[in-house]
């Protein structure tokens, strides 16, 4: 007897979830980014010039919402579980923040391009982004690594 697989979300549902995530960003918090394209390397270089690397994090967190949440000390609640991204919400005494992970770097780059219209600073690692209030960003960076990227500068570089 074969087990029945749960239905996969349609591409439209996934795209809609990604759009909602991008639209909800300005209401959620400020964010950060880092990527592999030439433009993004320039942005990372300018961000790196103004901010030294994370001194405490021994390793950059892997692209798994639950692992990043555990490293930051929160019990995560998954709010989006789609093919292109997973997103979890963390509520802590220090503040609330979102952890978004991607199965491939290209999905993160699309997400960051969409988020750039809202600006803000995001904590970004390989295949993940943390959207956190500015007062939390450095504290989280020390726990999970990554770089802070100011998306307000992206338009000037494109």
N, CA and C of each residue as an Amber inpcrd file, in Angstrom:
protein
   474
   0.8290000  -1.1620000   0.0000000   0.0000000   0.0000000   0.0000000
   0.8890000   1.2480000   0.0000000   0.6630000   2.1870000  -0.8870000
   1.5000000   3.3870000  -0.9620000   0.9200000   4.4870000  -0.0870000
   1.8130000   5.2920000   0.4490000   1.3680000   6.4140000   1.2540000
   1.1090000   7.5950000   0.3480000   0.0770000   8.3140000   0.6490000
  -0.2820000   9.4620000  -0.1680000   0.5240000  10.6780000   0.2950000
   1.1680000  11.3530000  -0.6630000   1.9550000  12.5390000  -0.3720000
   1.0170000  13.7320000  -0.1900000   1.3310000  14.6440000   0.7280000
   0.5060000  15.8440000   0.8530000   0.6560000  16.6790000  -0.4050000
  -0.3670000  17.4200000  -0.7860000  -0.2820000  18.2250000  -2.0030000
   0.7730000  19.3190000  -1.8520000   1.5100000  19.5550000  -2.9230000
   2.5160000  20.6180000  -2.9310000   1.8190000  21.9250000  -3.2730000
   2.3000000  23.0260000  -2.7130000   1.6940000  24.3050000  -3.0570000
   1.9390000  24.6290000  -4.5290000   0.9750000  25.2700000  -5.1500000
   1.1310000  25.6450000  -6.5510000   2.1620000  26.7560000  -6.6710000
   2.6960000  26.9330000  -7.8830000   3.6660000  28.0070000  -8.0950000
   3.0340000  29.3580000  -7.7730000   1.7790000  29.5070000  -8.0920000
   1.0780000  30.7610000  -7.7890000   1.0060000  31.0080000  -6.3000000
   0.7440000  29.9690000  -5.5300000   0.6810000  30.1060000  -4.0730000
   2.0430000  30.4580000  -3.5090000   3.0810000  29.8470000  -4.0530000
   4.4390000  30.1320000  -3.5890000   4.8150000  31.5670000  -3.9370000
   4.5270000  31.9730000  -5.1590000   4.8300000  33.3390000  -5.5770000
   4.0610000  34.3410000  -4.7210000   2.8150000  34.0230000  -4.4360000
   1.9900000  34.8850000  -3.5910000   2.5850000  34.9840000  -2.1910000
   3.0380000  33.8600000  -1.6400000   3.6580000  33.8520000  -0.3050000
   4.9280000  34.6980000  -0.3140000   5.7240000  34.5900000  -1.3780000
   6.9490000  35.3760000  -1.4760000   6.6210000  36.8620000  -1.5810000
   5.5890000  37.2070000  -2.3550000   5.1780000  38.5920000  -2.4940000
   4.6950000  39.1400000  -1.1590000   3.8890000  38.3640000  -0.4510000
   3.4110000  38.7990000   0.8650000   4.5730000  39.0160000   1.8230000
   5.5480000  38.1390000   1.7650000   6.7250000  38.2910000   2.6240000
   7.4270000  39.6030000   2.3060000   7.6180000  39.8700000   1.0160000
   8.2990000  41.1060000   0.6210000   7.4930000  42.3330000   1.0240000
   6.1750000  42.2740000   0.9010000   5.3380000  43.4060000   1.2710000
   5.2710000  43.6020000   2.7770000   5.4170000  42.5280000   3.5290000
   5.3190000  42.6150000   4.9910000   6.6030000  43.1140000   5.6320000
   7.7010000  43.1210000   4.8860000   8.9940000  43.4990000   5.4650000
   8.9950000  44.8680000   6.1410000   8.4600000  45.9210000   5.4930000
   8.5580000  47.2110000   6.1640000   7.7570000  47.2480000   7.4660000
   6.7600000  46.4220000   7.5650000   5.9570000  46.3840000   8.7730000
   6.5820000  45.4920000   9.8330000   7.4260000  44.5840000   9.4170000
   8.0230000  43.6390000  10.3570000   9.2300000  44.2560000  11.0520000
  10.2230000  44.6790000  10.2820000  11.4560000  45.2300000  10.8780000
  12.4360000  45.6050000   9.7930000  13.6210000  46.0100000  10.1730000
  14.6800000  46.3130000   9.2180000  15.4390000  45.0380000   8.9130000
  16.1720000  45.0040000   7.8020000  16.8140000  43.7550000   7.3840000
  18.1940000  43.9410000   6.7570000  18.8570000  42.8100000   6.3320000
  20.2220000  42.8240000   5.7750000  20.4720000  41.8030000   4.6830000
  21.5900000  41.9070000   3.9180000  21.8070000  40.9500000   2.8450000
  23.2450000  40.8250000   2.3990000  23.5080000  39.7350000   1.6420000
  24.8510000  39.4280000   1.1160000  24.6700000  38.4100000   0.0190000
  25.4510000  38.5240000  -1.0810000  25.1770000  37.5840000  -2.1650000
  26.3850000  37.3400000  -3.0400000  26.1620000  36.5810000  -4.1450000
  27.2580000  36.1460000  -4.9870000  27.4030000  36.9320000  -6.2890000
  26.4950000  37.8780000  -6.6150000  26.6250000  38.6010000  -7.8710000
  27.6530000  39.7080000  -7.7210000  28.1540000  40.2320000  -8.8620000
  29.1470000  41.2980000  -8.8140000  28.6060000  42.5200000  -8.0940000
  27.3660000  42.9070000  -8.3980000  26.7560000  44.0560000  -7.7480000
  26.6770000  43.8300000  -6.2540000  26.2660000  42.6310000  -5.8670000
  26.1180000  42.3310000  -4.4540000  27.4730000  42.2250000  -3.7720000
  28.5200000  41.8000000  -4.5060000  29.8570000  41.7620000  -3.9250000
  30.3220000  43.1810000  -3.6110000  29.9780000  44.1430000  -4.5170000
  30.3330000  45.5320000  -4.2700000  29.6010000  46.0330000  -3.0280000
  28.3300000  45.6900000  -2.8960000  27.5560000  46.0970000  -1.7280000
  28.1350000  45.4740000  -0.4710000  28.5130000  44.2090000  -0.5530000
  29.1060000  43.5320000   0.5960000  30.4340000  44.1710000   0.9530000
  31.2120000  44.5520000  -0.0730000  32.4990000  45.1710000   0.1910000
  32.3090000  46.4980000   0.9070000  31.3300000  47.3160000   0.4530000
  31.1090000  48.5920000   1.1280000  30.5830000  48.3710000   2.5330000
  29.7480000  47.3580000   2.7400000  29.2530000  47.0530000   4.0820000
  30.3920000  46.5550000   4.9520000  31.2880000  45.7520000   4.3770000
  32.4130000  45.2030000   5.1350000  33.3970000  46.2940000   5.5280000
  33.5690000  47.3110000   4.6550000  34.4820000  48.3930000   4.9660000
  34.0190000  49.1590000   6.1890000  32.7060000  49.3330000   6.3270000
  32.1860000  50.1050000   7.4390000  31.9560000  49.2610000   8.6830000
  31.9770000  47.9360000   8.5650000  31.7110000  47.0760000   9.7020000
  32.6480000  45.8870000   9.6800000  33.3590000  45.6670000  10.7860000
  34.2530000  44.5140000  10.8360000  33.4680000  43.2110000  10.8870000
  34.1030000  42.0730000  10.5580000  33.4180000  40.7890000  10.5950000
  32.9810000  40.4360000  12.0160000  31.9880000  39.5740000  12.1180000
  31.4750000  39.1480000  13.4190000  32.6000000  38.5290000  14.2430000
  32.8690000  39.0570000  15.4330000  33.9880000  38.5610000  16.2140000
  33.7100000  37.2660000  16.9670000  32.4530000  36.9560000  17.2700000
  32.1440000  35.8410000  18.1440000  31.7390000  34.5790000  17.3920000
  30.9420000  34.7260000  16.3380000  30.4190000  33.5590000  15.6350000
  31.5610000  32.7530000  15.0350000  31.6710000  31.4980000  15.4300000
  32.7400000  30.6470000  14.9370000  32.4400000  30.1290000  13.5430000
  31.1770000  30.0390000  13.1930000  30.7660000  29.5180000  11.9000000
  29.4810000  30.2290000  11.4850000  29.3240000  30.4530000  10.1830000
  28.0990000  31.0580000   9.6980000  27.0120000  29.9960000   9.7290000
  25.8520000  30.3810000  10.2230000  24.7480000  29.4440000  10.3980000
  24.3320000  28.8230000   9.0660000  23.9040000  27.5510000   9.0890000
  23.4070000  26.9090000   7.8670000  22.0080000  27.4140000   7.5300000
  21.5720000  27.1360000   6.3170000  20.2860000  27.6260000   5.8470000
  19.1330000  26.7470000   6.3340000  18.8810000  26.7450000   7.6280000
  17.7550000  26.0200000   8.1910000  17.1580000  26.8850000   9.2930000
  15.8920000  27.2450000   9.1560000  15.2380000  28.1520000  10.0850000
  15.4100000  27.6960000  11.5340000  15.1520000  26.4340000  11.7900000
  15.2010000  25.9310000  13.1640000  16.6010000  26.0070000  13.7700000
  17.6310000  25.7720000  12.9610000  19.0050000  25.8330000  13.4550000
  19.3790000  27.2780000  13.7850000  19.0700000  28.1900000  12.8920000
  19.3720000  29.6040000  13.1390000  18.6080000  30.0800000  14.3730000
  17.3460000  29.6910000  14.5010000  16.5450000  30.0800000  15.6680000
  17.1920000  29.5690000  16.9560000  17.6160000  28.3200000  16.9470000
  18.2430000  27.7360000  18.1340000  19.5170000  28.4930000  18.4910000
  20.3190000  28.8380000  17.4730000  21.5540000  29.5790000  17.7110000
  21.2900000  30.9680000  18.2960000  20.1430000  31.5410000  17.9700000
  19.8100000  32.8760000  18.4740000  19.0070000  32.8210000  19.7680000
  18.6410000  31.6090000  20.2010000  17.9520000  31.4590000  21.4750000
  16.4570000  31.6890000  21.4230000  15.8230000  31.3200000  20.3260000
  14.3720000  31.4940000  20.2700000  13.6750000  30.1960000  19.8810000
  12.4250000  30.0980000  20.2830000  11.5320000  29.0180000  19.8370000
  10.8140000  29.5740000  18.6170000  11.1450000  29.0840000  17.4530000
  10.6160000  29.6460000  16.2160000   9.2270000  29.1040000  15.9030000
   8.4200000  29.9500000  15.2910000   7.1230000  29.5530000  14.7530000
   7.2050000  29.7120000  13.2370000   7.0660000  28.6110000  12.5020000
   7.1370000  28.6650000  11.0330000   5.8610000  29.3270000  10.5120000
   6.0360000  30.3490000   9.6950000   4.8570000  31.0210000   9.1410000
   4.7270000  30.8290000   7.6360000   5.8290000  30.5200000   6.9550000
   5.7760000  30.2230000   5.5230000   6.6620000  29.0170000   5.2620000
   6.0850000  28.0060000   4.6190000   6.8440000  26.8070000   4.2680000
   6.5450000  26.5070000   2.8040000   7.3270000  27.1230000   1.9140000
   7.0890000  27.0060000   0.4780000   8.3280000  26.4340000  -0.1990000
   8.2040000  26.1470000  -1.4650000   9.3060000  25.5660000  -2.2200000
  10.4970000  26.5190000  -2.3250000  10.2280000  27.8210000  -2.4900000
  11.2860000  28.8030000  -2.6860000  11.8450000  29.3880000  -1.4000000
  11.1080000  29.2750000  -0.2830000  11.5980000  29.8340000   0.9710000
  10.8430000  29.2640000   2.1550000  11.4910000  29.3330000   3.3270000
  10.8500000  29.0150000   4.6030000  11.0780000  30.2200000   5.4910000
  10.0510000  30.5700000   6.2430000  10.1720000  31.7330000   7.0950000
   9.6330000  31.4230000   8.4750000  10.3950000  31.8150000   9.4950000
   9.9780000  31.6210000  10.8680000  10.0160000  32.9240000  11.6300000
   9.1390000  33.0290000  12.6140000   9.0470000  34.2200000  13.4460000
   9.5980000  33.8940000  14.8280000  10.4330000  34.7740000  15.3390000
  10.9730000  34.6300000  16.6860000  10.4810000  35.7870000  17.5480000
   9.9400000  35.4490000  18.7040000   9.5280000  36.4510000  19.6910000
  10.4430000  36.2690000  20.8960000  11.2480000  37.2860000  21.2030000
  12.1590000  37.2020000  22.3440000  12.0120000  38.4540000  23.2040000
  12.5770000  38.4220000  24.3850000  12.5490000  39.5790000  25.2830000
  13.2760000  40.7690000  24.6570000  14.3000000  40.4910000  23.8290000
  15.0590000  41.5620000  23.1690000  14.3300000  42.1690000  21.9810000
  13.3810000  41.4400000  21.4090000  12.6310000  41.9150000  20.2580000
  12.2270000  40.7650000  19.3570000  11.3960000  41.0620000  18.3890000
  10.9080000  40.0640000  17.4400000  11.7150000  40.1700000  16.1450000
  11.8880000  39.0310000  15.4640000  12.5930000  39.0360000  14.1950000
  12.1610000  37.8510000  13.3410000  12.4540000  37.9600000  12.0420000
  12.1040000  36.9230000  11.0640000  13.3760000  36.2490000  10.5660000
  13.2860000  34.9430000  10.3890000  14.3790000  34.1740000   9.7920000
  13.8280000  33.5770000   8.5010000  14.4560000  33.8960000   7.3850000
  14.0110000  33.3820000   6.0960000  15.1610000  32.5880000   5.4920000
  14.8770000  31.3650000   5.0620000  15.8920000  30.5250000   4.4280000
  15.4430000  30.1400000   3.0290000  16.4110000  29.7940000   2.2030000
  16.1600000  29.5180000   0.7920000  16.8870000  28.2400000   0.3870000
  16.2670000  27.4100000  -0.4760000  16.9200000  26.1680000  -0.8980000
  18.1150000  26.4090000  -1.8170000  18.1360000  27.5750000  -2.4740000
  19.2410000  27.9280000  -3.3660000  19.5220000  29.4150000  -3.2330000
  20.7590000  29.7920000  -3.4480000  21.1830000  31.1910000  -3.3310000
  20.3890000  32.0980000  -4.2700000  20.0110000  31.5980000  -5.4420000
  19.2940000  32.4400000  -6.4090000  17.9570000  32.9230000  -5.8420000
  17.3020000  32.1270000  -5.0130000  16.0390000  32.5560000  -4.4170000
  16.2700000  33.6780000  -3.4110000  17.3750000  33.5990000  -2.6860000
  17.7120000  34.6730000  -1.7410000  17.9410000  35.9730000  -2.5010000
  18.6370000  35.9000000  -3.6310000  18.9330000  37.1030000  -4.4130000
  17.6500000  37.7540000  -4.9300000  16.7060000  36.9460000  -5.3740000
  15.4130000  37.4770000  -5.8400000  14.6820000  38.1470000  -4.6710000
  14.7020000  37.4840000  -3.5190000  14.0450000  38.0210000  -2.3280000
  14.6540000  39.3610000  -1.9450000  15.9940000  39.4380000  -1.9490000
  16.6710000  40.6810000  -1.5990000  16.3710000  41.7860000  -2.6050000
  16.3150000  41.4350000  -3.8910000  15.9580000  42.4300000  -4.9050000
  14.5590000  42.9730000  -4.6500000  13.6300000  42.0940000  -4.2630000
  12.2710000  42.5280000  -3.9560000  12.2400000  43.3910000  -2.6960000
  13.0220000  43.0270000  -1.7010000  13.0580000  43.7680000  -0.4370000
  13.7370000  45.1220000  -0.5960000  14.5860000  45.2700000  -1.6160000
  15.3430000  46.5110000  -1.7950000  14.4320000  47.7220000  -1.9690000
  13.2280000  47.5330000  -2.4850000  12.3330000  48.6790000  -2.6520000
  11.9300000  49.2750000  -1.3070000  12.0530000  48.4990000  -0.2340000
  11.7250000  48.9880000   1.0990000  12.9530000  49.5060000   1.8380000
  14.1360000  49.2010000   1.3240000  15.3600000  49.6180000   1.9900000
  15.5690000  48.8520000   3.2810000  16.3710000  49.3980000   4.1520000
  16.6410000  48.7680000   5.4360000  17.9320000  47.9770000   5.4110000
  18.2890000  47.4780000   6.5800000  19.5010000  46.6940000   6.7430000
  19.1190000  45.2860000   7.1580000  19.7500000  44.3020000   6.5400000
  19.4180000  42.8970000   6.7650000  20.6780000  42.1390000   7.1700000
  20.5200000  41.1270000   8.0080000  21.6050000  40.2230000   8.3590000
  21.5140000  39.0490000   7.3970000  22.5820000  38.8210000   6.6180000
  22.5050000  37.8550000   5.5310000  23.6610000  36.8660000   5.5780000
  23.3330000  35.6180000   5.3420000  24.3290000  34.5640000   5.2280000
  24.0670000  33.7770000   3.9590000  24.7210000  32.6510000   3.8240000
  24.5190000  31.8060000   2.6570000  23.1430000  31.1680000   2.7380000
  22.2710000  31.5430000   1.8350000  20.9080000  31.0230000   1.7020000
  20.0070000  31.3730000   2.8850000  20.2940000  32.4650000   3.6240000
  19.4000000  32.9040000   4.6850000  19.4920000  34.4120000   4.8950000
  18.3800000  34.9470000   5.4460000  18.2920000  36.3630000   5.7840000
  17.5710000  36.4680000   7.1190000  18.0690000  37.3250000   7.9970000
  17.3620000  37.6220000   9.2470000  16.9360000  39.0760000   9.1860000
  15.6310000  39.2990000   9.3800000  15.0580000  40.6360000   9.4140000
  14.8370000  40.9870000  10.8790000  15.6160000  41.9320000  11.3830000
  15.5700000  42.2530000  12.8060000  15.6590000  43.7620000  13.0050000
  15.1370000  44.2350000  14.1380000  15.2980000  45.6570000  14.4550000
  16.7910000  45.9880000  14.5590000  17.1710000  47.2020000  14.2130000
  18.5900000  47.5820000  14.2450000  19.2730000  47.2740000  15.5780000
  18.5750000  47.4400000  16.6840000  19.2070000  47.2130000  17.9930000
  19.5860000  45.7440000  18.2120000  18.9830000  44.8220000  17.4520000
  19.2610000  43.3870000  17.5980000  20.2710000  42.8470000  16.5950000
  20.4880000  43.5590000  15.5150000  21.2640000  43.0180000  14.3990000
  22.6790000  42.5940000  14.7830000  23.4130000  43.4200000  15.4980000
  24.7850000  43.0610000  15.8550000  24.7970000  41.8860000  16.8270000
  23.8820000  41.8630000  17.7630000  23.7920000  40.7630000  18.7260000
  23.5420000  39.4330000  17.9940000  22.6250000  39.4360000  17.0250000
  22.3310000  38.2310000  16.2520000  23.5170000  37.8520000  15.3670000
  24.1810000  38.8460000  14.8060000  25.3340000  38.5890000  13.9310000
  26.4410000  37.8810000  14.6960000  26.6180000  38.2290000  15.9520000
  27.6420000  37.5780000  16.7640000  27.2910000  36.1190000  17.0410000
  26.0100000  35.7960000  17.0110000  25.5790000  34.4220000  17.2820000
  25.5620000  33.5370000  16.0390000  25.1960000  34.1060000  14.8740000
  25.0320000  33.2790000  13.6750000  25.9680000  33.6460000  12.5280000
  26.7450000  34.7160000  12.6750000  27.6210000  35.1410000  11.5930000
  26.8660000  35.9530000  10.5620000  27.3020000  35.9000000   9.3450000
  26.6680000  36.6700000   8.2830000  27.2240000  38.0790000   8.2180000
  26.6540000  38.8700000   7.3230000  27.0550000  40.2650000   7.1750000
  25.8220000  41.1430000   7.1930000  26.0270000  42.3850000   7.5700000
  24.9450000  43.3580000   7.5230000  25.0120000  44.0490000   6.1730000
  23.8880000  44.0980000   5.4940000  23.8630000  44.7620000   4.1890000
  22.7500000  45.7900000   4.1850000  23.1180000  46.9910000   3.8120000
  22.1680000  48.0950000   3.7350000  21.5480000  48.1000000   2.3420000
  20.2680000  47.7710000   2.2550000  19.6010000  47.7190000   0.9500000
  19.2710000  49.1070000   0.4220000  19.4200000  50.1410000   1.2280000
  19.2170000  51.4970000   0.7440000  20.2750000  51.8580000  -0.2920000
  21.4420000  51.1990000  -0.2300000  22.5320000  51.4620000  -1.1620000
  22.4130000  50.6900000  -2.4660000  21.5100000  49.7280000  -2.5550000
  21.4230000  48.8680000  -3.7490000  21.0380000  49.6320000  -4.9920000
  20.1060000  50.5890000  -4.8880000  19.6640000  51.3250000  -6.0720000
  20.8080000  52.1410000  -6.6740000  21.6580000  52.6930000  -5.8200000
  22.7750000  53.4740000  -6.3090000  23.7720000  52.6130000  -7.0750000
  23.8350000  51.3050000  -6.7730000  24.8060000  50.4350000  -7.4100000
  24.2480000  49.7560000  -8.6560000  22.9600000  49.7240000  -8.8190000
  22.3550000  49.0400000  -9.9860000  22.2560000  49.9480000 -11.1740000
